[in-house]
Each structure stands twice: as C-alpha cells, then as structure tokens.
Amino acid sequence: MIRRLTAVFCLLSVISLYRTSDSYAQSDPSGQRRVTDLYAITNAQIVTSPGSDAFTGTILIKNGLISAVGKNVTIPKGAQVIKGDSLFIYPGFIDMGSQSGVKKPEEVKHPENLDPSNPPNEIAGISPESSVLDYWKAHEETMEWRKSGFTMVQLLPQGQMLPGNTALVILGDQSSNNIIRENTGLYAQFETHRGLYPGTTLGIMAKFRELYKNAELQSTHESQYGSDQDGIRRPELDHSLSAFYPVINKESPIIFRTEQALEIRRAIKLQEELGFGLTLFNVKETADLDAILKESSANLILSLDLPEDKAFKQDMEGATEEAKTSHKRVEEAYKKALSQAGQLEKADIKFAFTTYGVKKQEVLKNIQKMIENGLSTDAALEALTSTPARMLNIDKYSGSIASGKMANLVISDAPIFSKDAFIHYVMADGYLYEFDADKSKNGVKDADKIAGKWSYTSETPGGESQGEIRFEKKGENLTGEIDVDNPNGGGTITRELENISFDGKNLSFSFSIQVQGEELTVNTKGLVEGDKFDGSISIRDMGTYSLKAEKRPSTTF
Amino acid sequence: MKKFNLSIYILLAFLIPSLSFGQIEGEVLKPYTGKFLLKGGTLVTVTKGNLPDTDLLVQDGKILEIGADIDAYDAEVIDCTGKFVYPGMIDSGTRLGLVEVGSLAETQDYAEIGNVTPNMQALTAINPNSVAIPVTRVSGVTTVLSVPSGGLFPGTAALINLNGYTPDQMYAGFKGIPLNFPSSARRGRWDRRSDEEVAKDAKEALKNINDLWDKAIQYAKLDAEGAELDYYPEMEQLAKATTGEFTLLVEVNKAEDIVNTIKWLKDKNITNAALTGVAEGYRVADKIAAANLPVITGPVLAIPSRDSDRYDAAYSNAGKLHQAGVLVAIRTSDAENVRNLPFNAGFAAAYGLGKEEALKAVTINPAKIFGLEDQLGSLETGKSATLFITDGDPFETKTQINHVFIDGYRIPMTSRHIRLYQEFLERSPGLVE
Amino acid sequence: MNIYRYLAAALLGMAANVSIAQTPKGNVLIKNATVLTVTQGTLENTDVLVQDGTIKKIGTNLSAGKDMESIDASGMFLMPGIIDAHSHLALDVVNEATAPITAEVKMSDVINPFDVGIYRALAGGTTVAHGLHGSANAIGGESIVMKFRYGTSDPADIVMKEAPRTIKFALGENPTRVHGRGKNIQPRTRMGVEAVIRNGFNEALQYQKSWKEYNENKGKKNSTLTPPQFNLRLETLSDILNGELIIHCHSYRADEIYMLINVCKDFGVDKLVFTHVNEGFKVAPELAEYTMGASVFSDWWAYKFEVYYSTAYNAAILMANNVVTSINSDSDELIRHLYHEAGKTQRYGGLTDDQALSLITINPAKQLGIDEFVGSIEEGKQADLVLFNTHPLSVYAVPQMTFVDGVKYFDIKNDDDDQRLKVSPSELVEPVYLHAEHERCMHGVELFMEEGQLFNHAF
C-alpha cells in the first residue's frame, strides 16, 4: 500500500511540475516574481549524500529540480550564477516534527452538563480527524527555519492526546501552498485535558486501546454494510475512529511524542498489542533501549534539545566530597545524554531529528555537541537528510543531491558541522534564500547587565500596555522572550526575541506578532541606564511608540 | 463459635489490667492521685543508672523517695517485681491535642492565618479531651510539646502533660517560639524553580526574617525603656524570643539551611535556641556541635530527604548527631500516633544511637532542652512522679506497658483502642448464618 | 551499583537458560541461620540452599555448588521476603480519578522501575509489593504484583508474571468526595457507591451477552449481527464476574465492608480481599466467612473521619476470628519496615511470633494468590529471602541482605549510598523531601478537586 501511494504521489508531483513549466508567465505588478528559476552554483564543495566525499563541482537547478550535478557541467544561458568557491553544499535538511506556525485549535466550549467522566472526544483532546494544515497559519514563522538549514518540515498539530494528522511541507516560495503531503501520520501524546477522562497516562493507555479496537470494529461494520448481505444495521460513523483507518491499514504511522524511556516503552507496548506503524518522536532518552529499539520496527526521531550544561560545568573546587560525588553523577548523566546519538550510530540504529522545543540558533550547536561526543558527521547528515526522507517515503526524490531530485540544498561557508560554519544560502523547492553572514551585527556586550526580568510599559494609540521581558544569558549572547497582549484578543502571548544586540548602552531586539493572519515585526531599541530602559518600538507602516522598562531586582511569589 | 487460641486469652489477661481497672458497666475510669509505693522493680533512672529491686515512693505528685525496702504502710502498693520503671517519655515535637481528625478542617487547630503569628498560643487550643491523649499515654509517653505550624512564626508551642481537664492543669512548664527558617531546598518533585530562583527566594525570605527580628529587638528595647508602645501583639511575643525569655525553636532541615541558621543565630546573638527537624543534620553535625545548639529531630521513621541519600539516612541521623557531641531529643511530629515515639527511639538506637542514648533522647535530653531537668526526664527524688512501669524494654514492640503515672496521678490503662478490643474480640452476636 | 548487579545476574541467567529472555535467577547458600520458615516453625542453625532462584534444600551441613556464594549467617535470622499487599511505590500515576469506574486502566502501564524507593523497600526486606490504583474511584484499575528486581530499566522485569490479575475497589469517603462532592456525579454517598458498583456489574453482564451473541453468529451465513462496541471497562468487569480477578477493596467502615460482601455474593464473586479495613474488626466473623481476608494498617487512625473509630488491635481481633490478615504499607516510607509494623501486633493484641510474621509473608501471599510461589521458606518456593541481624520482630532488627529469586539486591555492607538509577543531567540541586507525603492512595487526586483543597493525609 505504501509503495502504491508513493507512486501516486510521485506521479502527482511530476504532473504538478509539468504544470508549472506549462503555465504561461504573466505580468506581476507586485514585482515579487523572480526573473529566472534557472540557477548554477559553480565550483563548490558538494556532498551529494551522507557518506560520500565532497568534490568540487557545479550544480544546475531548473524548475525546482536539480537538473545536473558534477565536475564538468555546462552552464546554460540565462542561469543565475552563484560563485560557489569556498562554499559547501549539502542536501537540504528535513525536520521530522515542528509546530512552528501551527496555531492551537480554539478551545471547544464545554457544554453545561459536561460529564467529566465521559467528555466528548474533542473536549478530551481527541481529534485525530483534524489536520495540522487547517491550523498552519504563520507560514513566515515556519520559513524562518531555513536559516538553520531546513528545507522540509513535518508539521504537527497542537493539542493533547490525539491532536490530529501531520503533514509534510516544503519551505519554498510564498506563491505556493508548499504542501508536499497531507496525513503523513497521526500525532499522539501522553497529554491530557486536566480533570477530564482520560486524565492521566493510565487513562490514555486504556483509551488508546479502546479507540483502536473500535476503529477496527467500525471498519468491519462498514464493510459488512457495504456487502451483499441485507438487513445490516447502518453504521453510526464516528469520524475520530475513521481517522484511524490509514493507521490500521499501515498507510501512515502513529507519531507518538515519547521523550523519556518509559514513554517510549509504553508506546512500543501499544504498538506490539495493536500492530500499528510507530514513529517515536522527540526522543530524549535512549540509554538501555538499544535492544528494544533494534527489535521494534519503530522509526526513531531524536530531539535536538540537549540538557543545559550549567550543572555540568559547575566549579566543584572546595565543595564537599559528597557534593563532588553527586556532581560526578550529573557529569556522567550529561555526557550520556550528549553521546546518545553516537551510541545509536554504533548500535546501527537509524534515526532522524526534530527541532521540537529547540531554538533555531541551538540546532547546529547541539549537533556539534553530539559530534564532539561520538556521533560521526556522516551520521549527523544522514539523520537530517536521507533517513528522514526514507521514513517519509520521499527518498526517491529528496534527501540527496542528484539530477532529477528536488532542489533542496544547504550551502555553508565551511563544512556544515564545523564550529565556524555559517549557512549562507538555503535552496528550497528551487528557490534561493540568502542569509546575512555578518555575525557581528548582533553583538552582545555585558550580557549580565541585561539578563533577568524586566517590567515594561508601552504607550500606543491603543492605550497603555504592560508586561514582562525576560532575558537569559547564553554563553556571551542573550536570548529572551516578551509577554505581550494578544492582539487577537484575550490574555497575553509570549514571543521569542530575535536579533538581540547590546553594546553596553544601546539595546535593540525584535519580535513578531500575528495580527489577523498577518505577521508583523516589532523592532525595539533604546538606551539602558542602570536598571532602566528608555526606548521605542516601531512597526512598519504603523509608527513608533514609547517603551520603558525597569529591571526587577528579584522574583517573588 | 470460633475457636480461640489459648494464648490470646492469657495475653488478654495481661493486657486489660483487670487487676485494678476491671471495667464494669457504667463505671468511669478516672485518674487519681495519692501515695503509691512501686515495689521491687528495676528502676531505669536514666541519670543514675539502673537500680534493680528498688522501691519508689510517690507522694504529692513527686518522687518522694527511692531506695530498698521503703516502708510506707499507708501507700497503695504496686508490685513491680520483675518489672521496670522508667521516667515518662517526652515527645519534643507533636501536634497532639491540636487536631482531632486529620482531614477535617473543623478539628484542625494548629495553623492560624498569617505569616507572623507568634502570639497564637498552642496551649489555648489544646483539647484535654482528645481521644488521642489516652491512646498516647498508655504507651508511656507522658509529656509532649504541642507545636503550631504554618507561617514563618506560627505561634507559641507548649509542653503538656497528658493528664488534666484544663490546659493549665496540663501545662508542663515550657513554652517555645517556633521559627520556620527559610529553605533553599526544592520542596518536592513538583517544585520546578531553577537553582537560581530557589536561592533567590530563600535570600528574600531571610531578609524578611531579619527585618522582623530587628523590629522585635526594637520593641523589646523600647519596652524595657518603659516606652508606651502601640498594641502590637505579634512583636510583643516575638520580643520575648529576642530577650531569651522564650526558647526559639528553629525548624530547619537541609544541610545548607542548617549552616545558615547557625550563622544567623550567631549574628543575632541568640543563645536560647534549639534546632528542630534537622533531617540533614548528619551532614553538618560538627558545625551544630561547635555552635552548642541542641537538636530536636524526627520523625526517625522517615524516608531520606534526597533520592541520592543512603536508605537509612533518617534512621541514623540522631546517632550521628550524638556522636558529634550534639544534645539530641527525638520527636514524632505526629498527632494521633505519638505512641510511636518509643519505636522512633528504638530505630535510632539500632542505627547508631544506642539504647542508652536513645532513652535519653526521649527523657532527660528534652527535659534539659526545655530547662526542666530538675523536674522531668529521670527517676530522681524530688522530681515529678511522671513515670511508667513495663515488663521489658519499652522500645520493643513486644513489651507491655503496665502502669503509667503523670505528676503523681495514676492513669487508667485504657483508651478507646483498648475498649474496642474488649468489645469486639469476641463479638456478640457473632456470625448469623 | 545495583544496575551492574542486575546485569551481571541477567547475564548469568542467560547463560543458564539461553532460550527465553528472563529475569535473573541466583544461586546462594546461606549457612547456620535461624530460619523463620513461617509455615513450618523456626529452625535453628539451619542452611538454606538456593539454586537457579529456587529454594532447593533446607537442612544442615549443606554444601555450596561450584561458583556459588556461601554466606555464614551464624547468629542471624533468615525470613521469607516481605510481601506488601498494598503499595503505590514505583508507579508513575496512581489515580485516574476522572470516572467512578476505571476498570480499564492498568497499573502495569505505569510502572517506574527507576524509583529509588524500590531499593529502600529492599533494604527493609520487602521483596514483593502489590501496586494498586488509588482510591479515588469506586472501581479503580487493574493492579500489578511486582517483584523488586531493582536495577532494570524495563518495567516488565519487575512484574511477577505468576501472579493472578487483581483490581482495586474503593468505598466510602474518597470516591464520594472525588466524584460526588468534587464533580457532582454519582457517587456522593455510600448508597451511591453500592449503586455504581452494581450498575457496573449489570452492564458487564449485558455486555458479555451481546458479545457472546455476536461471536456465536460471526461468520454464519445470513447473519445480520454487527460487532458491538468494544468497551475495555466492561471487559474487565466481565472478567471479575468470571472470577479472573481478585478484588482488593479500599474500605474503612464496617457497614461498607458488609455492603460489598453482599454485592459480591449477589453476583457470585468470591475473590475478595479488603484493604485498610480499619473497622474490619467489627465485622470479623463476616470477613472470615466470605472473603480472602483483610489487609490492614498496624496502627493508623484518626487521619480522617471514617477511621476515627478504629483500633490498633484490629489485626489481633481479625486473627483471633480466623480472618486471613496481612499488614500493608500504602506508603513509600512504611514499606521499608513492615517487619516493625508486624511487631506492633505483639504490643496491640499479643500475637505470637509466627502469627505476627505471617501478616507480612504468607498471608499477603494468599491474598494475592501467590502463596504457592512465595511467602514462606519452603523447598521449591522462589528464593525471596531476608537476613536480619536479630529477630525481625525486634525494634532493633536491621536487615542485612535481601534476595529476590536468589539474587542479592541489598547488602548493608557492600552497597553504595547513592542508589539512583537515573540522574538529572542538568540539575545539581536535588529536591529535598521533608516529612514527605509518603502515603499515596489519593495521589494526584487533588488535581481534580473543584475547590483545589489539599488533604494532608489522603488514603
């Protein structure tokens, strides 16, 4: 079945590509359209697939596809030439799970006579029939992940136990809907709606078994109804159960978010009992699981999130013997966490990665840490390219660099996993994106002066608003987030700060908010004196307003 | 009709002290005082060794005489041949009398609203008729410290005898002011604060205490100068801790916090203080000893405070503190099951404290901490006749407690638990077929 | 480290029996101990030979096999591994408190083999524990009998596979508070608890019937029957009615105990154990007549109203009335000294040594349906053993070594202090637990309370 679907899909994509080339160019008064879709990246170091050696050559891209790759490629007329000298080219990365740009479904109103022991599915966090694509609103936010080398992303719906279907999208041009495949899997989590059945992992395990069995029975009933036999009662179709059919038919997997070892075992237990295809998602702990992972047919998606190193790096000089012993165990645990990926490689267990819960700037850094702790660069690349492609059944046309494959490329100014590597370009779906290599732009001095919690007040035509900004020191740099009034009404939302810069006096940063489906960037800059910040916020086309903030000495609760 | 094991009947005869307290219908058993001669028992005096085959004379609530063959023709004689006489056990940290049924808010009188309420008097709320009191005292625990809990300064604790009809009759002569020292520990798995936040919160709480303490000192100073101060009952009471009139009972458990407490007490020049809880005292036992601070620790039957701790950390804590030279008393922190005090002491004994020291930790040591060593905690002439008589080591579960005296009152050896036993051992009607 | 011990033993076990992956089994000779067999009296200066996890021989002058550890236990006391018939240790979740009946949930799904409490229980001589669902629901989930093979990361390794299925029921204050008062659904009263249970059993009968009908006609020509809905809850309740599960019912008051006896009689269910059962002494003759026994606390009372009229003499009265009686912990703290809890019955009711020891060995084994495997020191039984420095009923008793299936999991002299199997890679400051809330019967239930009230004591 899978093979057949893939074939259908291939055909579809080929058709759509033909259609692109068949369609006639038109005028574009917006000026958005590119002049040519023909690119040549010349004289670059090319790694066509994990494990193969880099060679100096040229890649030709047309119509969103790689049309040629090699040492002696003739560059046709009309090609936009990118001089690849000193650049390194890799297949585009595939993110096996992200909720970037995916909205939370609106909370379903509780009926007045809600029985907490038997709530409707959608209230209990069970909506396998819904699709993440219905909630994928902030495309620009998703596209930001190109900066970290990603060209395709499996989107996951937000919610609780069974939030819905996942989908694969490409980080291509805004003129396309960028959907590669719908319903790539059914997302599942050990998450519940507080106080309603199922309320805990206990209930989830039971509810899952029951849903699955009833989906099978409903399917039986349906086929009975469709048979020649008269007198069959009409099946009362339950769309939550129907949503399981592709899983029951092994057309798509259950993508179970299982971070800890015990969650992994629980998901595998369900798989063994019920017999579905399983993808273990956002796995953070694989120690002691080698054997079971090997035995199980489950796909393994590792988290790119790594534990913080603060405790690991703690200076233990002068500490008690007891504290030192205790620190040694933290050290062991930390190293174990970092060397997990390398251990899996040694055990010949294939895995892919997800950016779930990871900050963009951490992705390459964390892979570097894994490499320092035993993962080979080949295996790292494999986990970002060919393995996810195979897991998604798209390896025929993506996951490596070859003529006829999708033009998804990562182009860096040094070997991609080396410390200084900067991703200079990303090509996705044949569109080229360039990133500013000027790393010093967002310099941060005296991060300590800023790190901490700030209360801010901002005057806008909409009235005064207040909230909190939190800065955290990460190495020499700053990360941060801001609480802002939800422009779409109701409560506050938290946004990640970007481009934070501080030279000891001037502080600037930006963040984005969505207003009525449109993404707005808010730029903030101003002067820091002591614990006070006096500055302004500006939003393009909307004007500039004041923002004052004060650093809070400490937290209380 | 079921067959009963003969041994049960034999034991029953022991258990229900029908000799003197056979219960007949309608009879009410009351404690009574008088002149009692405890004859021929082994006196475990605690302070003066074990005196085999020795008599003890009780009169006017006191131990009048200890010696061989005391002649007291008008005394009620209690034959203690083959038995042991111990000073009453003191539990130096309980909630006894302040709560009747644990989960029922209506019966909880140990935690008042407010963070600084040292003026809340435990002695006021102690219920002399709590069912738990007879249940406790027939085990040989005769005296307990009842401690309010809750905020920073939750109230004033009181030492009580487990006999009497009014709080004042029960009052045993010591009051102390508990302070819950701010902790830099995570309070459990659910506590998701970062390491930094935990430290910061503790720092702030400490600042708060310092401010309060400064105010209390100021109050005490101005009061001593004869100033007419505005009504401020919290400070009025706290001032008495700053002057040393009341012992400050500092509840602190984590090693780091203990060290901070020691430093704080020193900084504030507080000398009349004891540490309570002290779960991780063994980690800093030398420092506690050097600061010359007595410790009230317990429950001994507790799980270690950290996952990484050796399994017997709580069992062995008292022993390690003692070995470092700390004066140790043991508490149960319980309400209805203060009767487990001897078992807490027994476990401490088995895990390093030793039997002799464990006995002191529930008798003379708390008496010393409470400044009552001339009245309680040992069998000595002139001391309060608060004692009990057993057929063996009172820490052993097998041992039966035969008689209890509190302040010279002979306590009826019954409780609701015993009466239910008497009624239901052989229920009538039994099984209706 | 226990994990190495576990692995080493597992490897040895594999060498001995390659065909099936199985839990480690040990060989050991314990010499010259005072052996408290529980079922066959006390044997002085006796040797116990353990082979492949089983007690092979009890006698004198036995000799160790090749490569077999021999332990000189002169002056020491050997007793069977302690069995706790009521525990919530090593479970990630205790209550699925969202519905009055949750018979469909299984504690085996939430075993946490990393819980350091397992090691601490072993250090207190406990080798087998019955991990129960909490008491929030009239009918809770399926419980799990665990053998404390500490050191494994696989929950399946600590499951006692020979044990029959058991299930938790709960009467009285907890289910009525959680559902009736907390969520305004039945049961709010003890009347409602009975009704909820009877409703459940009756629905299960109908469910059985409709499936039976469907299965009988499935595949038959011209059958128009379509599959009934699958209901895991009613599946389990049916299994109870079919006698496949032993009920362990949380209960306190005499009236509610009597009620469930009557309900079970009406539905022909006779595998019934009452747990906590503080007022069991008031209906001791009925318990003796109809049930598999009562599993009680040694001395807990007054922590809530329904235990205000209890007595520490409960176990003694029950034993005297021939009720199969055990003493349980319901607490991660108490499970470390059940030998001491059993000892308390000598103060409160004067039980003999053998009677007192039976409360934590053979009697709980009977209540769990595992007495043919564990619960006494007999040839052929599984070698779950504890060695004490003195008689285990003494307050001064200190366990020295604990064996499960002949494998030593606790050794007072040789074990490291830190026995955690898992350590946080990013936190140096460990949480500190004080007067920890050991008792977990109502664990997690406060989340579901409407007014968010918390209960100090929550059983």
PDB file of N, CA and C in Angstrom, chain A residues 50 94 96 299-301 349-353 378-395 399:
ATOM      1  N   PRO A  50      24.930  11.631   2.471  1.00  0.00           N
ATOM      2  CA  PRO A  50      25.746  11.311   3.641  1.00  0.00           C
ATOM      3  C   PRO A  50      26.715  10.181   3.310  1.00  0.00           C
ATOM      4  N   ILE A  94      15.781  17.942   6.635  1.00  0.00           N
ATOM      5  CA  ILE A  94      14.356  17.643   6.834  1.00  0.00           C
ATOM      6  C   ILE A  94      14.087  17.580   8.328  1.00  0.00           C
ATOM      7  N   MET A  96      11.773  16.440  11.196  1.00  0.00           N
ATOM      8  CA  MET A  96      10.724  15.413  11.331  1.00  0.00           C
ATOM      9  C   MET A  96       9.567  15.834  12.230  1.00  0.00           C
ATOM     10  N   ASN A 299      10.157   3.907  13.843  1.00  0.00           N
ATOM     11  CA  ASN A 299      11.080   4.957  13.426  1.00  0.00           C
ATOM     12  C   ASN A 299      11.466   5.783  14.637  1.00  0.00           C
ATOM     13  N   LEU A 300      12.713   6.224  14.649  1.00  0.00           N
ATOM     14  CA  LEU A 300      13.209   6.943  15.816  1.00  0.00           C
ATOM     15  C   LEU A 300      13.548   8.380  15.435  1.00  0.00           C
ATOM     16  N   ILE A 301      12.889   9.327  16.110  1.00  0.00           N
ATOM     17  CA  ILE A 301      13.164  10.743  15.859  1.00  0.00           C
ATOM     18  C   ILE A 301      13.754  11.336  17.134  1.00  0.00           C
ATOM     19  N   ILE A 349      21.491   1.842  14.773  1.00  0.00           N
ATOM     20  CA  ILE A 349      20.065   2.179  14.814  1.00  0.00           C
ATOM     21  C   ILE A 349      19.903   3.528  14.122  1.00  0.00           C
ATOM     22  N   LYS A 350      19.070   3.549  13.107  1.00  0.00           N
ATOM     23  CA  LYS A 350      18.896   4.774  12.324  1.00  0.00           C
ATOM     24  C   LYS A 350      17.950   5.719  13.032  1.00  0.00           C
ATOM     25  N   PHE A 351      18.210   7.003  12.871  1.00  0.00           N
ATOM     26  CA  PHE A 351      17.334   7.996  13.488  1.00  0.00           C
ATOM     27  C   PHE A 351      17.344   9.278  12.675  1.00  0.00           C
ATOM     28  N   ALA A 352      16.288  10.064  12.862  1.00  0.00           N
ATOM     29  CA  ALA A 352      16.225  11.397  12.276  1.00  0.00           C
ATOM     30  C   ALA A 352      16.111  12.392  13.432  1.00  0.00           C
ATOM     31  N   PHE A 353      16.013  13.674  13.084  1.00  0.00           N
ATOM     32  CA  PHE A 353      15.952  14.700  14.128  1.00  0.00           C
ATOM     33  C   PHE A 353      14.664  15.511  14.040  1.00  0.00           C
ATOM     34  N   ASP A 378      28.974  12.034   9.165  1.00  0.00           N
ATOM     35  CA  ASP A 378      28.148  11.347   8.166  1.00  0.00           C
ATOM     36  C   ASP A 378      26.795  10.980   8.757  1.00  0.00           C
ATOM     37  N   ALA A 379      26.837  10.430   9.974  1.00  0.00           N
ATOM     38  CA  ALA A 379      25.587  10.001  10.605  1.00  0.00           C
ATOM     39  C   ALA A 379      24.712  11.203  10.921  1.00  0.00           C
ATOM     40  N   ALA A 380      25.351  12.316  11.291  1.00  0.00           N
ATOM     41  CA  ALA A 380      24.574  13.524  11.581  1.00  0.00           C
ATOM     42  C   ALA A 380      23.855  13.990  10.323  1.00  0.00           C
ATOM     43  N   LEU A 381      24.578  13.976   9.207  1.00  0.00           N
ATOM     44  CA  LEU A 381      23.977  14.406   7.950  1.00  0.00           C
ATOM     45  C   LEU A 381      22.860  13.449   7.528  1.00  0.00           C
ATOM     46  N   GLU A 382      23.128  12.178   7.755  1.00  0.00           N
ATOM     47  CA  GLU A 382      22.133  11.161   7.424  1.00  0.00           C
ATOM     48  C   GLU A 382      20.821  11.425   8.181  1.00  0.00           C
ATOM     49  N   ALA A 383      20.983  11.784   9.467  1.00  0.00           N
ATOM     50  CA  ALA A 383      19.806  11.991  10.306  1.00  0.00           C
ATOM     51  C   ALA A 383      19.027  13.227   9.896  1.00  0.00           C
ATOM     52  N   LEU A 384      19.667  14.093   9.122  1.00  0.00           N
ATOM     53  CA  LEU A 384      18.996  15.320   8.695  1.00  0.00           C
ATOM     54  C   LEU A 384      18.508  15.232   7.255  1.00  0.00           C
ATOM     55  N   THR A 385      18.929  14.192   6.539  1.00  0.00           N
ATOM     56  CA  THR A 385      18.608  14.145   5.113  1.00  0.00           C
ATOM     57  C   THR A 385      18.032  12.789   4.679  1.00  0.00           C
ATOM     58  N   SER A 386      18.909  11.821   4.453  1.00  0.00           N
ATOM     59  CA  SER A 386      18.414  10.585   3.828  1.00  0.00           C
ATOM     60  C   SER A 386      17.514   9.766   4.752  1.00  0.00           C
ATOM     61  N   THR A 387      17.840   9.714   6.047  1.00  0.00           N
ATOM     62  CA  THR A 387      16.987   8.909   6.938  1.00  0.00           C
ATOM     63  C   THR A 387      15.563   9.474   7.037  1.00  0.00           C
ATOM     64  N   PRO A 388      15.422  10.777   7.313  1.00  0.00           N
ATOM     65  CA  PRO A 388      14.041  11.283   7.346  1.00  0.00           C
ATOM     66  C   PRO A 388      13.337  11.112   6.001  1.00  0.00           C
ATOM     67  N   ALA A 389      14.085  11.260   4.904  1.00  0.00           N
ATOM     68  CA  ALA A 389      13.461  11.085   3.590  1.00  0.00           C
ATOM     69  C   ALA A 389      12.910   9.670   3.453  1.00  0.00           C
ATOM     70  N   ARG A 390      13.704   8.695   3.935  1.00  0.00           N
ATOM     71  CA  ARG A 390      13.239   7.321   3.843  1.00  0.00           C
ATOM     72  C   ARG A 390      12.039   7.083   4.757  1.00  0.00           C
ATOM     73  N   MET A 391      12.097   7.644   5.957  1.00  0.00           N
ATOM     74  CA  MET A 391      10.975   7.463   6.885  1.00  0.00           C
ATOM     75  C   MET A 391       9.686   8.054   6.322  1.00  0.00           C
ATOM     76  N   LEU A 392       9.832   9.128   5.564  1.00  0.00           N
ATOM     77  CA  LEU A 392       8.650   9.789   4.998  1.00  0.00           C
ATOM     78  C   LEU A 392       8.293   9.251   3.622  1.00  0.00           C
ATOM     79  N   ASN A 393       9.062   8.247   3.170  1.00  0.00           N
ATOM     80  CA  ASN A 393       8.840   7.685   1.834  1.00  0.00           C
ATOM     81  C   ASN A 393       8.975   8.725   0.741  1.00  0.00           C
ATOM     82  N   ILE A 394       9.924   9.638   0.912  1.00  0.00           N
ATOM     83  CA  ILE A 394      10.151  10.631  -0.138  1.00  0.00           C
ATOM     84  C   ILE A 394      11.600  10.546  -0.606  1.00  0.00           C
ATOM     85  N   ASP A 395      12.248   9.423  -0.319  1.00  0.00           N
ATOM     86  CA  ASP A 395      13.668   9.338  -0.657  1.00  0.00           C
ATOM     87  C   ASP A 395      13.908   9.199  -2.150  1.00  0.00           C
ATOM     88  N   GLY A 399      16.278  14.189  -0.235  1.00  0.00           N
ATOM     89  CA  GLY A 399      17.163  13.599   0.766  1.00  0.00           C
ATOM     90  C   GLY A 399      18.600  13.475   0.285  1.00  0.00           C
TER      91      GLY A 399
END
